[in-house]
mmCIF file of C-alpha atoms in Angstrom:
data_model
loop_
_atom_site.group_PDB
_atom_site.id
_atom_site.type_symbol
_atom_site.label_atom_id
_atom_site.label_comp_id
_atom_site.label_asym_id
_atom_site.label_seq_id
_atom_site.Cartn_x
_atom_site.Cartn_y
_atom_site.Cartn_z
ATOM 1 C CA UNK A 28 -21.230 -60.324 -40.924
ATOM 2 C CA UNK A 29 -19.159 -61.854 -38.084
ATOM 3 C CA UNK A 30 -20.131 -65.704 -37.593
ATOM 4 C CA UNK A 31 -21.628 -64.662 -34.056
ATOM 5 C CA UNK A 32 -23.873 -61.762 -35.134
ATOM 6 C CA UNK A 33 -24.082 -62.476 -38.764
ATOM 7 C CA UNK A 34 -22.589 -59.253 -39.695
ATOM 8 C CA UNK A 35 -20.077 -59.418 -42.497
ATOM 9 C CA UNK A 36 -21.922 -62.353 -44.031
ATOM 10 C CA UNK A 37 -23.453 -61.607 -47.554
ATOM 11 C CA UNK A 38 -26.811 -63.148 -47.474
ATOM 12 C CA UNK A 39 -27.208 -62.985 -51.269
ATOM 13 C CA UNK A 40 -24.234 -65.329 -51.315
ATOM 14 C CA UNK A 41 -26.155 -67.615 -49.522
ATOM 15 C CA UNK A 42 -29.397 -67.180 -51.402
ATOM 16 C CA UNK A 43 -30.314 -70.002 -53.848
ATOM 17 C CA UNK A 44 -33.501 -69.173 -55.517
ATOM 18 C CA UNK A 45 -35.924 -68.366 -52.978
ATOM 19 C CA UNK A 46 -34.056 -70.482 -50.341
ATOM 20 C CA UNK A 47 -31.650 -69.064 -47.695
ATOM 21 C CA UNK A 48 -29.387 -71.385 -45.954
ATOM 22 C CA UNK A 49 -28.016 -69.940 -42.812
ATOM 23 C CA UNK A 50 -27.540 -73.070 -40.924
ATOM 24 C CA UNK A 51 -24.103 -73.931 -39.186
ATOM 25 C CA UNK A 52 -23.222 -70.283 -39.109
ATOM 26 C CA UNK A 53 -22.610 -70.060 -35.230
ATOM 27 C CA UNK A 54 -25.385 -67.419 -35.172
ATOM 28 C CA UNK A 55 -26.541 -66.104 -31.761
ATOM 29 C CA UNK A 56 -28.649 -63.379 -33.337
ATOM 30 C CA UNK A 57 -30.850 -63.341 -36.327
ATOM 31 C CA UNK A 58 -30.176 -60.604 -38.815
ATOM 32 C CA UNK A 59 -33.767 -59.674 -39.309
ATOM 33 C CA UNK A 60 -32.920 -56.241 -41.096
ATOM 34 C CA UNK A 61 -30.935 -58.073 -43.728
ATOM 35 C CA UNK A 62 -33.629 -60.957 -44.086
ATOM 36 C CA UNK A 63 -36.294 -58.120 -44.369
ATOM 37 C CA UNK A 64 -34.484 -56.923 -47.577
ATOM 38 C CA UNK A 65 -34.901 -60.230 -49.239
ATOM 39 C CA UNK A 66 -38.562 -60.827 -49.489
ATOM 40 C CA UNK A 67 -37.951 -63.326 -52.114
ATOM 41 C CA UNK A 68 -36.247 -65.880 -49.583
ATOM 42 C CA UNK A 69 -39.377 -67.571 -48.533
ATOM 43 C CA UNK A 70 -37.650 -70.670 -47.214
ATOM 44 C CA UNK A 71 -35.129 -69.896 -44.440
ATOM 45 C CA UNK A 72 -32.938 -72.537 -42.627
ATOM 46 C CA UNK A 73 -31.387 -71.347 -39.368
ATOM 47 C CA UNK A 74 -30.726 -74.673 -38.114
ATOM 48 C CA UNK A 75 -27.553 -75.853 -35.986
ATOM 49 C CA UNK A 76 -26.687 -72.350 -34.469
ATOM 50 C CA UNK A 77 -26.693 -70.721 -31.115
ATOM 51 C CA UNK A 78 -30.143 -68.933 -31.339
ATOM 52 C CA UNK A 79 -31.367 -68.684 -27.510
ATOM 53 C CA UNK A 80 -34.421 -66.221 -28.593
ATOM 54 C CA UNK A 81 -35.804 -64.884 -31.664
ATOM 55 C CA UNK A 82 -36.068 -60.885 -31.716
ATOM 56 C CA UNK A 83 -39.528 -59.558 -31.603
ATOM 57 C CA UNK A 84 -39.062 -57.881 -35.162
ATOM 58 C CA UNK A 85 -38.559 -61.486 -36.340
ATOM 59 C CA UNK A 86 -42.382 -61.512 -36.937
ATOM 60 C CA UNK A 87 -42.326 -58.996 -39.532
ATOM 61 C CA UNK A 88 -40.614 -61.405 -41.945
ATOM 62 C CA UNK A 89 -44.244 -62.459 -43.096
ATOM 63 C CA UNK A 90 -43.092 -63.733 -46.427
ATOM 64 C CA UNK A 91 -41.538 -66.673 -44.696
ATOM 65 C CA UNK A 92 -43.265 -70.014 -45.830
ATOM 66 C CA UNK A 93 -40.794 -72.756 -44.744
ATOM 67 C CA UNK A 94 -38.629 -71.994 -41.518
ATOM 68 C CA UNK A 95 -36.308 -74.340 -39.987
ATOM 69 C CA UNK A 96 -35.257 -73.488 -36.445
ATOM 70 C CA UNK A 97 -34.124 -76.989 -35.259
ATOM 71 C CA UNK A 98 -31.115 -77.746 -33.289
ATOM 72 C CA UNK A 99 -30.846 -74.247 -31.421
ATOM 73 C CA UNK A 100 -31.270 -73.235 -27.950
ATOM 74 C CA UNK A 101 -34.596 -71.516 -28.253
ATOM 75 C CA UNK A 102 -36.477 -71.354 -24.823
ATOM 76 C CA UNK A 103 -39.413 -69.471 -26.142
ATOM 77 C CA UNK A 104 -40.895 -67.860 -29.219
ATOM 78 C CA UNK A 105 -42.030 -64.254 -29.526
ATOM 79 C CA UNK A 106 -45.522 -63.354 -28.164
ATOM 80 C CA UNK A 107 -46.657 -62.325 -31.681
ATOM 81 C CA UNK A 108 -45.040 -65.110 -33.650
ATOM 82 C CA UNK A 109 -48.852 -65.816 -35.205
ATOM 83 C CA UNK A 110 -47.940 -62.703 -37.308
ATOM 84 C CA UNK A 111 -46.124 -65.207 -39.703
ATOM 85 C CA UNK A 112 -49.460 -66.139 -41.360
ATOM 86 C CA UNK A 113 -47.910 -67.592 -44.574
ATOM 87 C CA UNK A 114 -45.752 -70.210 -42.903
ATOM 88 C CA UNK A 115 -46.477 -73.615 -43.977
ATOM 89 C CA UNK A 116 -43.445 -75.574 -42.672
ATOM 90 C CA UNK A 117 -42.024 -75.350 -39.270
ATOM 91 C CA UNK A 118 -39.026 -77.196 -37.607
ATOM 92 C CA UNK A 119 -38.501 -76.795 -34.053
ATOM 93 C CA UNK A 120 -36.815 -80.003 -33.419
ATOM 94 C CA UNK A 121 -34.262 -80.157 -30.659
ATOM 95 C CA UNK A 122 -34.771 -76.845 -28.790
ATOM 96 C CA UNK A 123 -35.565 -76.047 -25.213
ATOM 97 C CA UNK A 124 -39.308 -75.127 -25.790
ATOM 98 C CA UNK A 125 -41.720 -75.656 -22.969
ATOM 99 C CA UNK A 126 -44.990 -74.045 -24.263
ATOM 100 C CA UNK A 127 -45.917 -72.083 -27.511
ATOM 101 C CA UNK A 128 -47.382 -68.526 -27.488
ATOM 102 C CA UNK A 129 -50.930 -68.368 -27.844
ATOM 103 C CA UNK A 130 -50.504 -66.404 -31.180
ATOM 104 C CA UNK A 131 -49.570 -69.750 -32.533
ATOM 105 C CA UNK A 132 -53.314 -70.573 -33.149
ATOM 106 C CA UNK A 133 -53.292 -67.799 -35.935
ATOM 107 C CA UNK A 134 -50.824 -69.927 -38.197
ATOM 108 C CA UNK A 135 -53.736 -70.857 -40.322
ATOM 109 C CA UNK A 136 -51.660 -72.064 -43.189
ATOM 110 C CA UNK A 137 -49.412 -74.383 -41.215
ATOM 111 C CA UNK A 138 -49.446 -77.722 -42.679
ATOM 112 C CA UNK A 139 -45.985 -79.441 -41.176
ATOM 113 C CA UNK A 140 -44.752 -79.165 -37.463
ATOM 114 C CA UNK A 141 -41.764 -80.871 -35.704
ATOM 115 C CA UNK A 142 -41.660 -80.362 -31.855
ATOM 116 C CA UNK A 143 -39.460 -83.327 -31.152
ATOM 117 C CA UNK A 144 -36.746 -83.312 -28.407
ATOM 118 C CA UNK A 145 -38.253 -80.335 -26.581
ATOM 119 C CA UNK A 146 -39.017 -80.271 -22.791
ATOM 120 C CA UNK A 147 -42.666 -79.566 -23.766
ATOM 121 C CA UNK A 148 -45.570 -79.281 -21.142
ATOM 122 C CA UNK A 149 -46.964 -82.909 -20.750
ATOM 123 C CA UNK A 150 -50.517 -81.713 -22.350
ATOM 124 C CA UNK A 151 -48.585 -80.099 -25.309
ATOM 125 C CA UNK A 152 -46.256 -83.040 -25.750
ATOM 126 C CA UNK A 153 -49.381 -85.349 -25.801
ATOM 127 C CA UNK A 154 -51.159 -83.314 -28.423
ATOM 128 C CA UNK A 155 -48.305 -82.881 -30.553
ATOM 129 C CA UNK A 156 -47.140 -86.489 -30.693
ATOM 130 C CA UNK A 157 -44.339 -87.859 -32.753
ATOM 131 C CA UNK A 158 -43.088 -86.501 -36.088
ATOM 132 C CA UNK A 159 -41.269 -89.608 -37.515
ATOM 133 C CA UNK A 160 -42.827 -89.302 -40.823
ATOM 134 C CA UNK A 161 -44.650 -86.902 -43.073
ATOM 135 C CA UNK A 162 -48.124 -88.130 -41.944
ATOM 136 C CA UNK A 163 -47.243 -87.543 -38.255
ATOM 137 C CA UNK A 164 -45.587 -84.071 -38.922
ATOM 138 C CA UNK A 165 -48.748 -83.074 -40.899
ATOM 139 C CA UNK A 166 -51.091 -84.510 -38.075
ATOM 140 C CA UNK A 167 -48.962 -82.688 -35.384
ATOM 141 C CA UNK A 168 -49.392 -79.346 -37.131
ATOM 142 C CA UNK A 169 -53.304 -79.993 -37.175
ATOM 143 C CA UNK A 170 -53.647 -81.115 -33.717
ATOM 144 C CA UNK A 171 -51.374 -78.363 -32.112
ATOM 145 C CA UNK A 172 -53.188 -75.705 -34.237
ATOM 146 C CA UNK A 173 -56.578 -76.935 -32.759
ATOM 147 C CA UNK A 174 -54.948 -77.140 -29.253
ATOM 148 C CA UNK A 175 -53.666 -73.528 -29.599
ATOM 149 C CA UNK A 176 -57.036 -72.418 -30.870
ATOM 150 C CA UNK A 177 -58.754 -73.910 -27.863
ATOM 151 C CA UNK A 178 -56.408 -72.195 -25.526
ATOM 152 C CA UNK A 179 -56.959 -69.035 -27.217
ATOM 153 C CA UNK A 180 -60.782 -69.335 -27.270
ATOM 154 C CA UNK A 181 -60.510 -70.080 -23.450
ATOM 155 C CA UNK A 182 -58.405 -67.132 -22.868
ATOM 156 C CA UNK A 183 -60.628 -65.086 -24.912
ATOM 157 C CA UNK A 184 -63.683 -66.341 -22.890
ATOM 158 C CA UNK A 185 -61.790 -65.472 -19.681
ATOM 159 C CA UNK A 186 -60.957 -62.125 -21.033
ATOM 160 C CA UNK A 187 -64.668 -61.531 -21.944
ATOM 161 C CA UNK A 188 -65.606 -62.776 -18.398
ATOM 162 C CA UNK A 189 -63.231 -60.475 -16.816
ATOM 163 C CA UNK A 190 -64.430 -57.661 -19.004
ATOM 164 C CA UNK A 191 -68.004 -58.522 -18.220
ATOM 165 C CA UNK A 192 -67.129 -58.602 -14.527
ATOM 166 C CA UNK A 193 -65.569 -55.206 -14.852
ATOM 167 C CA UNK A 194 -68.442 -53.899 -16.525
ATOM 168 C CA UNK A 195 -70.844 -55.370 -13.902
ATOM 169 C CA UNK A 196 -68.504 -53.887 -11.413
ATOM 170 C CA UNK A 197 -68.560 -50.546 -12.907
ATOM 171 C CA UNK A 198 -72.196 -50.811 -13.249
ATOM 172 C CA UNK A 199 -72.658 -51.772 -9.609
ATOM 173 C CA UNK A 200 -70.305 -48.902 -8.621
ATOM 174 C CA UNK A 201 -72.408 -46.336 -10.645
ATOM 175 C CA UNK A 202 -75.578 -47.844 -9.394
ATOM 176 C CA UNK A 203 -74.331 -47.397 -5.821
ATOM 177 C CA UNK A 204 -72.957 -43.829 -6.793
ATOM 178 C CA UNK A 205 -76.588 -43.015 -8.020
ATOM 179 C CA UNK A 206 -78.157 -44.523 -5.071
ATOM 180 C CA UNK A 207 -75.820 -42.516 -2.638
ATOM 181 C CA UNK A 208 -76.530 -39.393 -4.717
ATOM 182 C CA UNK A 209 -80.338 -40.044 -4.546
ATOM 183 C CA UNK A 210 -80.033 -40.575 -0.877
ATOM 184 C CA UNK A 211 -77.980 -37.518 -0.394
ATOM 185 C CA UNK A 212 -80.428 -35.592 -2.435
ATOM 186 C CA UNK A 213 -83.548 -36.774 -0.186
ATOM 187 C CA UNK A 214 -81.587 -36.057 2.888
ATOM 188 C CA UNK A 215 -81.041 -32.336 1.895
ATOM 189 C CA UNK A 216 -84.638 -32.266 0.832
ATOM 190 C CA UNK A 217 -85.787 -33.501 3.976
ATOM 191 C CA UNK A 218 -83.563 -31.183 5.847
ATOM 192 C CA UNK A 219 -84.755 -28.276 3.651
ATOM 193 C CA UNK A 220 -88.443 -29.243 4.624
ATOM 194 C CA UNK A 221 -87.708 -29.622 8.176
ATOM 195 C CA UNK A 222 -85.911 -26.313 8.149
ATOM 196 C CA UNK A 223 -88.758 -24.483 6.308
ATOM 197 C CA UNK A 224 -91.150 -25.962 8.866
ATOM 198 C CA UNK A 225 -89.245 -24.618 11.760
ATOM 199 C CA UNK A 226 -89.130 -21.336 10.307
ATOM 200 C CA UNK A 227 -92.842 -21.588 9.871
ATOM 201 C CA UNK A 228 -93.429 -22.568 13.429
ATOM 202 C CA UNK A 229 -91.237 -19.698 14.573
ATOM 203 C CA UNK A 230 -93.187 -17.305 12.384
ATOM 204 C CA UNK A 231 -96.391 -18.562 13.964
ATOM 205 C CA UNK A 232 -95.145 -18.318 17.206
ATOM 206 C CA UNK A 233 -94.157 -14.797 16.750
ATOM 207 C CA UNK A 234 -97.250 -13.718 15.039
ATOM 208 C CA UNK A 235 -99.325 -15.431 17.971
ATOM 209 C CA UNK A 236 -97.068 -13.592 20.674
ATOM 210 C CA UNK A 237 -97.479 -10.313 18.876
ATOM 211 C CA UNK A 238 -101.358 -10.735 18.693
ATOM 212 C CA UNK A 239 -101.312 -11.807 22.307
ATOM 213 C CA UNK A 240 -99.325 -8.550 23.332
ATOM 214 C CA UNK A 241 -101.931 -6.494 21.177
ATOM 215 C CA UNK A 242 -104.766 -8.158 22.938
ATOM 216 C CA UNK A 243 -103.356 -7.449 26.372
ATOM 217 C CA UNK A 244 -102.479 -3.911 25.490
ATOM 218 C CA UNK A 245 -105.917 -3.361 24.219
ATOM 219 C CA UNK A 246 -107.411 -4.840 27.475
ATOM 220 C CA UNK A 247 -105.365 -2.873 29.652
ATOM 221 C CA UNK A 248 -106.491 0.282 27.853
ATOM 222 C CA UNK A 249 -110.249 -0.778 28.040
ATOM 223 C CA UNK A 250 -109.606 -1.469 31.879
ATOM 224 C CA UNK A 251 -108.270 2.038 32.256
ATOM 225 C CA UNK A 252 -111.057 3.622 30.522
ATOM 226 C CA UNK A 253 -113.725 1.749 32.479
ATOM 227 C CA UNK A 254 -114.651 1.651 36.219
ATOM 228 C CA UNK A 255 -113.353 -0.982 38.408
ATOM 229 C CA UNK A 256 -116.985 -2.673 38.535
ATOM 230 C CA UNK A 257 -118.131 -3.865 34.965
ATOM 231 C CA UNK A 258 -121.663 -4.403 36.488
ATOM 232 C CA UNK A 259 -122.355 -0.726 36.194
ATOM 233 C CA UNK A 260 -123.486 0.983 33.080
ATOM 234 C CA UNK A 261 -120.886 3.115 31.709
ATOM 235 C CA UNK A 262 -120.822 6.908 32.611
ATOM 236 C CA UNK A 263 -119.407 9.944 30.711
ATOM 237 C CA UNK A 264 -116.148 10.879 31.561
ATOM 238 C CA UNK A 265 -115.999 13.849 34.139
ATOM 239 C CA UNK A 266 -113.887 16.773 33.060
ATOM 240 C CA UNK A 267 -111.558 18.181 35.664
ATOM 241 C CA UNK A 268 -111.920 21.835 36.032
ATOM 242 C CA UNK A 269 -109.178 23.920 34.319
ATOM 243 C CA UNK A 270 -106.825 26.300 36.128
ATOM 244 C CA UNK A 271 -108.224 29.484 34.705
ATOM 245 C CA UNK A 272 -111.806 28.367 35.600
ATOM 246 C CA UNK A 273 -110.689 28.017 39.180
ATOM 247 C CA UNK A 274 -109.122 31.470 39.154
ATOM 248 C CA UNK A 275 -112.289 32.829 37.579
ATOM 249 C CA UNK A 276 -114.470 31.491 40.440
ATOM 250 C CA UNK A 277 -112.112 32.693 43.032
ATOM 251 C CA UNK A 278 -112.215 36.288 41.613
ATOM 252 C CA UNK A 279 -115.920 36.128 41.239
ATOM 253 C CA UNK A 280 -116.254 35.128 44.550
ATOM 254 C CA UNK A 281 -113.980 38.027 45.961
ATOM 255 C CA UNK A 282 -115.951 40.366 43.716
ATOM 256 C CA UNK A 283 -119.198 38.922 45.290
ATOM 257 C CA UNK A 284 -117.791 39.518 48.811
ATOM 258 C CA UNK A 285 -116.692 42.959 47.971
ATOM 259 C CA UNK A 286 -120.073 43.893 46.650
ATOM 260 C CA UNK A 287 -121.760 42.604 49.685
ATOM 261 C CA UNK A 288 -119.521 44.483 52.018
ATOM 262 C CA UNK A 289 -120.203 47.655 50.045
ATOM 263 C CA UNK A 290 -123.943 47.055 50.069
ATOM 264 C CA UNK A 291 -123.948 46.329 53.956
ATOM 265 C CA UNK A 292 -121.590 49.572 54.545
ATOM 266 C CA UNK A 293 -123.659 51.658 52.719
ATOM 267 C CA UNK A 294 -127.399 50.519 53.232
ATOM 268 C CA UNK A 295 -127.328 49.187 56.632
ATOM 269 C CA UNK A 296 -126.632 50.575 60.232
ATOM 270 C CA UNK A 297 -123.047 49.112 60.034
ATOM 271 C CA UNK A 298 -122.048 52.285 57.979
ATOM 272 C CA UNK A 299 -120.908 54.108 60.901
ATOM 273 C CA UNK A 300 -118.782 51.230 62.126
ATOM 274 C CA UNK A 301 -114.880 51.724 61.646
ATOM 275 C CA UNK A 302 -114.416 49.164 59.403
ATOM 276 C CA UNK A 303 -117.399 50.456 56.966
ATOM 277 C CA UNK A 304 -116.119 53.769 57.393
ATOM 278 C CA UNK A 305 -112.607 52.813 55.957
ATOM 279 C CA UNK A 306 -114.642 50.725 53.332
ATOM 280 C CA UNK A 307 -116.681 53.657 52.191
ATOM 281 C CA UNK A 308 -113.745 55.972 52.030
ATOM 282 C CA UNK A 309 -111.638 53.397 50.119
ATOM 283 C CA UNK A 310 -114.614 53.088 47.459
ATOM 284 C CA UNK A 311 -115.234 57.146 47.197
ATOM 285 C CA UNK A 312 -111.452 57.230 46.556
ATOM 286 C CA UNK A 313 -111.433 54.535 43.830
ATOM 287 C CA UNK A 314 -114.464 56.250 42.081
ATOM 288 C CA UNK A 315 -112.867 59.681 42.248
ATOM 289 C CA UNK A 316 -109.670 58.037 40.668
ATOM 290 C CA UNK A 317 -111.689 56.418 37.938
ATOM 291 C CA UNK A 318 -113.503 59.492 37.304
ATOM 292 C CA UNK A 319 -110.147 61.457 37.126
ATOM 293 C CA UNK A 320 -108.670 58.792 34.844
ATOM 294 C CA UNK A 321 -111.936 59.074 32.386
ATOM 295 C CA UNK A 322 -111.599 63.161 32.535
ATOM 296 C CA UNK A 323 -107.839 62.765 31.612
ATOM 297 C CA UNK A 324 -108.766 60.323 28.766
ATOM 298 C CA UNK A 325 -111.279 62.724 27.288
ATOM 299 C CA UNK A 326 -109.001 65.508 27.464
ATOM 300 C CA UNK A 327 -106.301 63.854 25.571
ATOM 301 C CA UNK A 328 -108.759 62.614 23.071
ATOM 302 C CA UNK A 329 -109.920 66.280 22.492
ATOM 303 C CA UNK A 330 -106.444 67.616 22.126
ATOM 304 C CA UNK A 331 -105.629 64.676 19.511
ATOM 305 C CA UNK A 332 -108.569 65.683 17.539
ATOM 306 C CA UNK A 333 -107.578 69.580 17.290
#
């Protein structure tokens, strides 16, 4: 480790039992990978270097029991610093820390803590107190852990309240959505019922109009068949004479007239009148023609039999 990054520096040469002293090495970075390869180095001294921050993977060094980071320029600790659950002794003297990460409350084995000469938040500084002797440093560890646990609990409660508020808001949105869907469903149902009622009224109106038309047609038919006055009793319909019957009547009338004329011209004194003479002559000619026609028919019939 080089002196700036730690590369070119043999950590095994610095290891003495379970203690690894990297103080006064002018480090500005922590050689986490090399440190992870030495799990038996449970005591690590990184004091009097130029460290401004610790990498996030520094918290994977869970084998550390004692850690000295005093007299650096640390402005903050990693958010998951509480993963170093085996840490019992922590020296953060003379850095630039203002607050501690909430995960600090998880350092349940921490017994000794020094936060002197840091620009701490007034509340945290009051809780930490001085670390001028062993007793005060132990008391600082207990009080800071309690303080950080209280902060963690409050944050957990706030988180729970936020989650609860989000759940309630989600339930409210779901309830509003269900109410909206129910309202839309009721609206569709009402519209469907109104449409059905409208169609039923149209059907009834059409049926009534059809019945009225049938009744009117039937009434007109009855009025056509009945006489104008409804007070008179119904009379049987009079059949109009057909054309053939009229012709037959005319022929009978003409035949009757001819017979009367023949009778007058044959039996009365009018037979010597010119008109009657013509009628009698015409009558005799017709009779002769009929007789000739009958004689001819008999002859033809006789020939056909031979």
